[in-house]
Amino acid sequence: MALIVQKFGGTSVADPRKIKAVAGRVMAYHDKGHRMIVVLSAMAGETNRFIDLAQQMQKMPDPREMDVILSSGEQVTVALFAMAIKEAGLDAISFLGDQVKISTDSMHTKARIKNIDTELIQKHLDEGKIVVVAGFQGVDENNDITTLGRGGSDTSAVALAAALKADYCEIFTDVEGVYTTDPNIYKAARKIDRISYDEMLELASLGAKVLDIRSVGFAKRYNVPIHVRSTFTDTKGTWVVKEDKEMEDMLVSGVTYNKNEARITIAKVPDTPGIASKIFWPISDAGIVVDMIIQNTRAGELTDMTFTVPKTDYDRAMELVEKIAQEIGAERVTGSRDIAKISIVGVGMRNHSGIATTMFQVLSNERINISMISTSEIKVSCVIDEKYTELAVRALHDAFALEMENVPDE
Ligand code: ADP
Ligand code: ASP
Ligand code: MG
């Protein structure tokens, strides 16, 4: 008998028929004697619909009110799910984040979980119920509803699993696990059987949205095994666990893409000490997260500064940067929303050289221009024109033979 947290994403609970099917799956586990906690997302498309509605009211919707509407999608699915279980003759009870309670900070629309009370859930589990919890939401110290950022239900599920000391957390979604690249972009993608927390953190941070990065962070910190699998089949998925010796020692384990960033360039900046802090201080002060930064040296005392910010913060960032550029006497500011960051990830890169060079060669063979590059021990990222995303992903997947297991030669 185990304590299991199962999370179902938006496409898994997209309509009443699917909700009933998912309820059936959970009841089968319950019948085997497991203690079940279920975390649900909103029905597919609902969260986007709420954002659209809010923007019809206010150009920059009030963050507190935004969270009141955003959290409503999950409120619907948990209630429907509990009803489906009751209709089938078992007992279930649904809870919202503030009822549980899932305490967060007050950063509306991107709040962080600080603490989870487990008492209420334990009590109802002890009474033999299936406990259903709304994903993606919490409550701050002012009793205001908060949400955790897009894709945040994964984080709710893993954080609950950690707090309840669950045996494992299953993330049910619309693909059969974590693949070498997005299987919806490239059919040749291969399912990975087991992957370490660190490698998964890297994949998630570089765009593999199959798991929200913060959920992997929680899993690593509290050692919660995650099983990513399909809602629509019984096939074994991908286990995300602590690194061990038997794990595939892949040279490159995956190719990711991220179309959610935009590029800003400040040209001909006076190259003097303190200039970077003058530029980036106001941006971070506005809560905008800068990802890649590149500085080029020109002949003379001038330099160019290029960096990326989330697409959703692009307008605000441009406004700020144009002001700063004037203050510091830079020549001009340019930018583009139409970029994509393509990355290759793999712990095997630590011990092998030439991987980055192969990546540049592959992109060059496809006549794809690279506008920014960044590397770390286990990844290489290139910023390219957004329209070449799919082409780049496929070419890199082929070049590193990811459809097969590419264990490096010793
Ligand atoms: P859910 O609504 O269940 O949370 P998401 O849409 O957030 O589902 O995540 C699943 C999607 O992640 C898949 O449909 C797939 O297109 C995408 N994805 C991106 N990269 C990967 C990857 N490396 N492996 C599997 N899926 C991926
Ligand atoms: N419903 C939220 C979203 O669409 C949270 C989630 O599905 O994880 O982002
Ligand atoms: Mg998701």
mmCIF file of N, CA and C in Angstrom, residues 203-247:
data_model
loop_
_atom_site.group_PDB
_atom_site.id
_atom_site.type_symbol
_atom_site.label_atom_id
_atom_site.label_comp_id
_atom_site.label_asym_id
_atom_site.label_seq_id
_atom_site.Cartn_x
_atom_site.Cartn_y
_atom_site.Cartn_z
ATOM 1 N N LEU A 203 16.729 20.428 -18.861
ATOM 2 C CA LEU A 203 15.770 20.326 -19.976
ATOM 3 C C LEU A 203 14.584 21.261 -19.732
ATOM 4 N N ALA A 204 14.060 21.234 -18.492
ATOM 5 C CA ALA A 204 12.874 22.058 -18.194
ATOM 6 C C ALA A 204 13.215 23.539 -18.283
ATOM 7 N N SER A 205 14.400 23.912 -17.804
ATOM 8 C CA SER A 205 14.732 25.341 -17.810
ATOM 9 C C SER A 205 14.954 25.829 -19.237
ATOM 10 N N LEU A 206 15.263 24.909 -20.154
ATOM 11 C CA LEU A 206 15.540 25.330 -21.531
ATOM 12 C C LEU A 206 14.344 25.128 -22.450
ATOM 13 N N GLY A 207 13.195 24.771 -21.893
ATOM 14 C CA GLY A 207 11.989 24.782 -22.713
ATOM 15 C C GLY A 207 11.160 23.516 -22.762
ATOM 16 N N ALA A 208 11.642 22.388 -22.199
ATOM 17 C CA ALA A 208 10.828 21.164 -22.252
ATOM 18 C C ALA A 208 9.690 21.287 -21.245
ATOM 19 N N LYS A 209 8.541 21.773 -21.722
ATOM 20 C CA LYS A 209 7.498 22.159 -20.772
ATOM 21 C C LYS A 209 6.707 20.970 -20.216
ATOM 22 N N VAL A 210 7.144 19.751 -20.545
ATOM 23 C CA VAL A 210 6.460 18.561 -20.037
ATOM 24 C C VAL A 210 6.483 18.527 -18.508
ATOM 25 N N LEU A 211 7.497 19.133 -17.878
ATOM 26 C CA LEU A 211 7.501 19.320 -16.419
ATOM 27 C C LEU A 211 7.870 20.764 -16.122
ATOM 28 N N ASP A 212 7.121 21.367 -15.209
ATOM 29 C CA ASP A 212 7.444 22.719 -14.762
ATOM 30 C C ASP A 212 8.756 22.655 -13.966
ATOM 31 N N ILE A 213 9.675 23.562 -14.269
ATOM 32 C CA ILE A 213 11.001 23.471 -13.647
ATOM 33 C C ILE A 213 10.947 23.472 -12.117
ATOM 34 N N ARG A 214 10.022 24.250 -11.542
ATOM 35 C CA ARG A 214 9.992 24.315 -10.075
ATOM 36 C C ARG A 214 9.570 22.982 -9.463
ATOM 37 N N SER A 215 8.788 22.197 -10.220
ATOM 38 C CA SER A 215 8.391 20.886 -9.694
ATOM 39 C C SER A 215 9.619 19.977 -9.594
ATOM 40 N N VAL A 216 10.537 20.106 -10.548
ATOM 41 C CA VAL A 216 11.739 19.277 -10.528
ATOM 42 C C VAL A 216 12.649 19.724 -9.373
ATOM 43 N N GLY A 217 12.673 21.035 -9.133
ATOM 44 C CA GLY A 217 13.449 21.567 -8.005
ATOM 45 C C GLY A 217 12.972 20.977 -6.678
ATOM 46 N N PHE A 218 11.654 20.965 -6.465
ATOM 47 C CA PHE A 218 11.087 20.375 -5.249
ATOM 48 C C PHE A 218 11.436 18.891 -5.162
ATOM 49 N N ALA A 219 11.289 18.205 -6.297
ATOM 50 C CA ALA A 219 11.526 16.757 -6.315
ATOM 51 C C ALA A 219 12.960 16.458 -5.914
ATOM 52 N N LYS A 220 13.891 17.269 -6.429
ATOM 53 C CA LYS A 220 15.303 17.042 -6.117
ATOM 54 C C LYS A 220 15.564 17.315 -4.629
ATOM 55 N N ARG A 221 15.044 18.453 -4.151
ATOM 56 C CA ARG A 221 15.318 18.840 -2.755
ATOM 57 C C ARG A 221 14.757 17.807 -1.777
ATOM 58 N N TYR A 222 13.562 17.298 -2.059
ATOM 59 C CA TYR A 222 12.917 16.379 -1.099
ATOM 60 C C TYR A 222 12.972 14.919 -1.556
ATOM 61 N N ASN A 223 13.708 14.679 -2.649
ATOM 62 C CA ASN A 223 13.908 13.315 -3.125
ATOM 63 C C ASN A 223 12.586 12.605 -3.442
ATOM 64 N N VAL A 224 11.723 13.282 -4.182
ATOM 65 C CA VAL A 224 10.443 12.676 -4.583
ATOM 66 C C VAL A 224 10.613 12.074 -5.979
ATOM 67 N N PRO A 225 10.453 10.765 -6.156
ATOM 68 C CA PRO A 225 10.507 10.218 -7.512
ATOM 69 C C PRO A 225 9.279 10.696 -8.311
ATOM 70 N N ILE A 226 9.522 11.135 -9.553
ATOM 71 C CA ILE A 226 8.405 11.563 -10.417
ATOM 72 C C ILE A 226 8.279 10.560 -11.562
ATOM 73 N N HIS A 227 7.065 10.158 -11.842
ATOM 74 C CA HIS A 227 6.810 9.302 -13.006
ATOM 75 C C HIS A 227 5.945 10.104 -13.988
ATOM 76 N N VAL A 228 6.534 10.481 -15.134
ATOM 77 C CA VAL A 228 5.792 11.230 -16.157
ATOM 78 C C VAL A 228 5.220 10.231 -17.131
ATOM 79 N N ARG A 229 3.919 10.239 -17.350
ATOM 80 C CA ARG A 229 3.302 9.217 -18.209
ATOM 81 C C ARG A 229 2.016 9.711 -18.864
ATOM 82 N N SER A 230 1.501 8.889 -19.771
ATOM 83 C CA SER A 230 0.324 9.311 -20.528
ATOM 84 C C SER A 230 -0.976 8.986 -19.794
ATOM 85 N N THR A 231 -1.931 9.910 -19.897
ATOM 86 C CA THR A 231 -3.273 9.698 -19.349
ATOM 87 C C THR A 231 -4.033 8.684 -20.201
ATOM 88 N N PHE A 232 -3.638 8.589 -21.469
ATOM 89 C CA PHE A 232 -4.474 7.859 -22.417
ATOM 90 C C PHE A 232 -3.993 6.441 -22.723
ATOM 91 N N THR A 233 -2.828 6.060 -22.150
ATOM 92 C CA THR A 233 -2.344 4.680 -22.327
ATOM 93 C C THR A 233 -1.854 4.159 -20.970
ATOM 94 N N ASP A 234 -1.561 2.860 -20.916
ATOM 95 C CA ASP A 234 -1.048 2.283 -19.668
ATOM 96 C C ASP A 234 0.461 2.114 -19.702
ATOM 97 N N THR A 235 1.084 2.595 -20.773
ATOM 98 C CA THR A 235 2.517 2.397 -20.972
ATOM 99 C C THR A 235 3.335 3.037 -19.852
ATOM 100 N N LYS A 236 4.441 2.370 -19.495
ATOM 101 C CA LYS A 236 5.366 2.939 -18.517
ATOM 102 C C LYS A 236 5.978 4.216 -19.109
ATOM 103 N N GLY A 237 6.107 5.238 -18.273
ATOM 104 C CA GLY A 237 6.619 6.524 -18.773
ATOM 105 C C GLY A 237 8.084 6.720 -18.440
ATOM 106 N N THR A 238 8.421 7.936 -17.989
ATOM 107 C CA THR A 238 9.796 8.287 -17.633
ATOM 108 C C THR A 238 9.891 8.511 -16.125
ATOM 109 N N TRP A 239 10.880 7.897 -15.495
ATOM 110 C CA TRP A 239 11.114 8.153 -14.067
ATOM 111 C C TRP A 239 12.170 9.231 -13.919
ATOM 112 N N VAL A 240 11.838 10.268 -13.170
ATOM 113 C CA VAL A 240 12.805 11.326 -12.872
ATOM 114 C C VAL A 240 13.262 11.080 -11.437
ATOM 115 N N VAL A 241 14.529 10.721 -11.287
ATOM 116 C CA VAL A 241 15.031 10.251 -9.984
ATOM 117 C C VAL A 241 16.466 10.747 -9.743
ATOM 118 N N LYS A 242 17.012 10.381 -8.578
ATOM 119 C CA LYS A 242 18.392 10.729 -8.258
ATOM 120 C C LYS A 242 19.342 10.041 -9.241
ATOM 121 N N GLU A 243 20.430 10.729 -9.607
ATOM 122 C CA GLU A 243 21.374 10.147 -10.563
ATOM 123 C C GLU A 243 21.969 8.850 -9.994
ATOM 124 N N ASP A 244 22.027 7.806 -10.798
ATOM 125 C CA ASP A 244 22.692 6.586 -10.346
ATOM 126 C C ASP A 244 23.565 6.026 -11.462
ATOM 127 N N LYS A 245 24.352 5.023 -11.103
ATOM 128 C CA LYS A 245 25.373 4.509 -12.036
ATOM 129 C C LYS A 245 24.755 3.884 -13.285
ATOM 130 N N GLU A 246 23.577 3.278 -13.097
ATOM 131 C CA GLU A 246 22.985 2.577 -14.244
ATOM 132 C C GLU A 246 22.336 3.521 -15.263
ATOM 133 N N MET A 247 22.254 4.789 -14.878
ATOM 134 C CA MET A 247 21.583 5.739 -15.764
ATOM 135 C C MET A 247 22.332 5.842 -17.089
#
